[in-house]
Amino acid sequence: MIHNDLHASNLVLADSLYLLDWEYAAVSDPLIDIACILAYYPQAEPHVPLLLAESGVAELGATSADLLWLTQWHLLIDCLWHRLRRAQGVSAPGEVDREQSFLRRLRLVRCLDARRTKIDHRAATLRHNPHSRNSRGGISAVS
């Protein structure tokens, strides 16, 4: 069982840690709850190895790449959730800012992925065609 909405206002620390607001709970991959934390708290990203190890999902084969992919998925879901609430006229103060923050993070990742893909394509082109360098040492366009 996963909570699927882990953020500070849904946590209460008393004699133990209690999770509130189970309206989005589901039977699913526990990695989704960790992705939720990273979506809401990007400053936790340096702790990904610790989160994977301490949650036990690393033993099940979960990787940092899996978690970061699910974090992007969660950002998209959260962005759409905020957009729907705004369209319905029920958004609370600050929700538009959170939606925009999620959207900026999604665009940044998409931009970085596009650059990585372009660099990977250039490297593959050079490996397969070592004569594709232009006169300045760069890689020429390959059709």
Tab-separated table of C-alpha atoms in Angstrom:
chain	number	residue	atom	x	y	z
A	1	MET	CA	0.000	0.000	0.000
A	2	ILE	CA	1.376	3.412	-0.928
A	3	HIS	CA	0.232	6.807	0.301
A	4	ASN	CA	0.832	8.616	-3.028
A	5	ASP	CA	0.786	12.147	-1.563
A	6	LEU	CA	3.702	12.375	0.845
A	7	HIS	CA	4.338	15.973	1.822
A	8	ALA	CA	4.889	17.724	5.124
A	9	SER	CA	1.255	18.607	5.809
A	10	ASN	CA	0.307	14.915	5.549
A	11	LEU	CA	2.815	13.837	8.215
A	12	VAL	CA	2.401	14.042	11.993
A	13	LEU	CA	5.183	13.114	14.380
A	14	ALA	CA	4.004	12.075	17.848
A	15	ASP	CA	5.097	8.853	19.542
A	16	SER	CA	5.544	7.583	15.971
A	17	LEU	CA	5.262	8.999	12.462
A	18	TYR	CA	1.661	9.062	11.218
A	19	LEU	CA	0.479	9.609	7.666
A	20	LEU	CA	-2.733	11.581	7.150
A	21	ASP	CA	-4.998	12.077	4.147
A	22	TRP	CA	-5.106	8.660	2.481
A	23	GLU	CA	-7.469	9.661	-0.345
A	24	TYR	CA	-4.875	8.806	-3.044
A	25	ALA	CA	-3.680	5.557	-1.440
A	26	ALA	CA	-3.295	2.577	-3.737
A	27	VAL	CA	-1.711	-0.801	-4.053
A	28	SER	CA	1.295	-0.004	-6.184
A	29	ASP	CA	5.065	0.239	-6.398
A	30	PRO	CA	6.563	1.711	-3.181
A	31	LEU	CA	9.035	3.586	-5.363
A	32	ILE	CA	6.157	5.931	-6.218
A	33	ASP	CA	6.066	7.265	-2.645
A	34	ILE	CA	9.776	8.060	-2.789
A	35	ALA	CA	9.259	9.720	-6.185
A	36	CYS	CA	6.491	11.780	-4.599
A	37	ILE	CA	8.919	13.011	-1.942
A	38	LEU	CA	11.448	14.008	-4.616
A	39	ALA	CA	8.765	15.736	-6.666
A	40	TYR	CA	7.728	17.856	-3.680
A	41	TYR	CA	11.231	18.272	-2.235
A	42	PRO	CA	13.889	18.394	-4.982
A	43	GLN	CA	16.516	19.243	-2.357
A	44	ALA	CA	16.246	15.578	-1.274
A	45	GLU	CA	17.714	14.379	-4.589
A	46	PRO	CA	21.291	14.052	-3.239
A	47	HIS	CA	19.873	11.501	-0.780
A	48	VAL	CA	18.487	9.155	-3.463
A	49	PRO	CA	20.907	6.298	-2.631
A	50	LEU	CA	19.966	6.532	1.054
A	51	LEU	CA	16.235	6.686	0.278
A	52	LEU	CA	16.496	3.612	-1.945
A	53	ALA	CA	18.522	1.661	0.606
A	54	GLU	CA	16.520	2.578	3.705
A	55	SER	CA	13.145	1.979	2.066
A	56	GLY	CA	14.196	-1.508	1.002
A	57	VAL	CA	13.385	-0.967	-2.682
A	58	ALA	CA	17.047	-1.173	-3.697
A	59	GLU	CA	16.977	-4.826	-2.593
A	60	LEU	CA	14.090	-5.328	-5.010
A	61	GLY	CA	16.173	-3.997	-7.910
A	62	ALA	CA	15.024	-0.361	-7.956
A	63	THR	CA	17.652	2.028	-9.315
A	64	SER	CA	18.258	5.755	-9.125
A	65	ALA	CA	17.269	6.001	-12.795
A	66	ASP	CA	13.938	4.277	-12.045
A	67	LEU	CA	13.304	6.683	-9.194
A	68	LEU	CA	14.196	9.791	-11.193
A	69	TRP	CA	11.922	8.667	-14.049
A	70	LEU	CA	9.040	8.150	-11.617
A	71	THR	CA	9.778	11.558	-10.081
A	72	GLN	CA	9.235	13.137	-13.509
A	73	TRP	CA	5.995	11.178	-13.838
A	74	HIS	CA	4.913	12.476	-10.426
A	75	LEU	CA	5.785	16.059	-11.397
A	76	LEU	CA	3.568	15.722	-14.463
A	77	ILE	CA	0.683	14.272	-12.424
A	78	ASP	CA	1.027	17.046	-9.829
A	79	CYS	CA	1.145	19.732	-12.508
A	80	LEU	CA	-2.018	18.355	-14.136
A	81	TRP	CA	-3.736	18.072	-10.734
A	82	HIS	CA	-3.047	21.743	-9.986
A	83	ARG	CA	-4.171	22.746	-13.484
A	84	LEU	CA	-7.447	20.828	-13.068
A	85	ARG	CA	-8.125	22.489	-9.707
A	86	ARG	CA	-7.473	25.895	-11.275
A	87	ALA	CA	-9.832	25.090	-14.182
A	88	GLN	CA	-12.506	24.040	-11.681
A	89	GLY	CA	-12.016	27.302	-9.773
A	90	VAL	CA	-11.089	25.568	-6.510
A	91	SER	CA	-7.331	26.191	-6.330
A	92	ALA	CA	-5.932	27.493	-3.052
A	93	PRO	CA	-3.461	30.381	-2.745
A	94	GLY	CA	-0.011	29.288	-3.861
A	95	GLU	CA	-1.193	26.411	-6.063
A	96	VAL	CA	-0.510	28.299	-9.287
A	97	ASP	CA	3.058	28.899	-8.097
A	98	ARG	CA	3.478	25.191	-7.308
A	99	GLU	CA	2.064	24.245	-10.721
A	100	GLN	CA	4.525	26.584	-12.418
A	101	SER	CA	7.390	25.205	-10.333
A	102	PHE	CA	6.530	21.627	-11.354
A	103	LEU	CA	6.241	22.727	-14.988
A	104	ARG	CA	9.634	24.500	-14.915
A	105	ARG	CA	11.269	21.380	-13.495
A	106	LEU	CA	9.668	19.223	-16.206
A	107	ARG	CA	10.890	21.582	-18.946
A	108	LEU	CA	14.406	21.601	-17.475
A	109	VAL	CA	14.565	17.807	-17.490
A	110	ARG	CA	13.178	17.643	-21.023
A	111	CYS	CA	15.814	20.176	-22.134
A	112	LEU	CA	18.620	18.217	-20.427
A	113	ASP	CA	17.363	14.957	-21.933
A	114	ALA	CA	17.274	16.550	-25.401
A	115	ARG	CA	20.852	17.770	-25.009
A	116	ARG	CA	21.974	14.347	-23.759
A	117	THR	CA	20.261	12.683	-26.736
A	118	LYS	CA	21.932	15.124	-29.136
A	119	ILE	CA	25.357	14.486	-27.575
A	120	ASP	CA	24.777	10.698	-27.640
A	121	HIS	CA	23.752	10.926	-31.320
A	122	ARG	CA	26.889	12.937	-32.163
A	123	ALA	CA	29.119	10.446	-30.356
A	124	ALA	CA	27.450	7.507	-32.138
A	125	THR	CA	27.838	9.261	-35.493
A	126	LEU	CA	31.527	9.824	-34.846
A	127	ARG	CA	32.052	6.197	-33.749
A	128	HIS	CA	30.352	4.823	-36.862
A	129	ASN	CA	31.812	7.341	-39.300
A	130	PRO	CA	35.220	8.652	-38.155
A	131	HIS	CA	35.494	10.735	-41.355
A	132	SER	CA	32.454	12.832	-40.435
A	133	ARG	CA	34.561	15.574	-38.822
A	134	ASN	CA	34.440	18.911	-40.602
A	135	SER	CA	37.447	21.155	-41.251
A	136	ARG	CA	37.131	22.789	-37.800
A	137	GLY	CA	37.215	19.421	-36.012
A	138	GLY	CA	33.474	19.335	-35.351
A	139	ILE	CA	31.020	16.773	-36.548
A	140	SER	CA	29.395	17.462	-39.896
A	141	ALA	CA	25.715	16.909	-40.485
A	142	VAL	CA	25.004	13.322	-41.456
A	143	SER	CA	21.897	12.447	-43.378
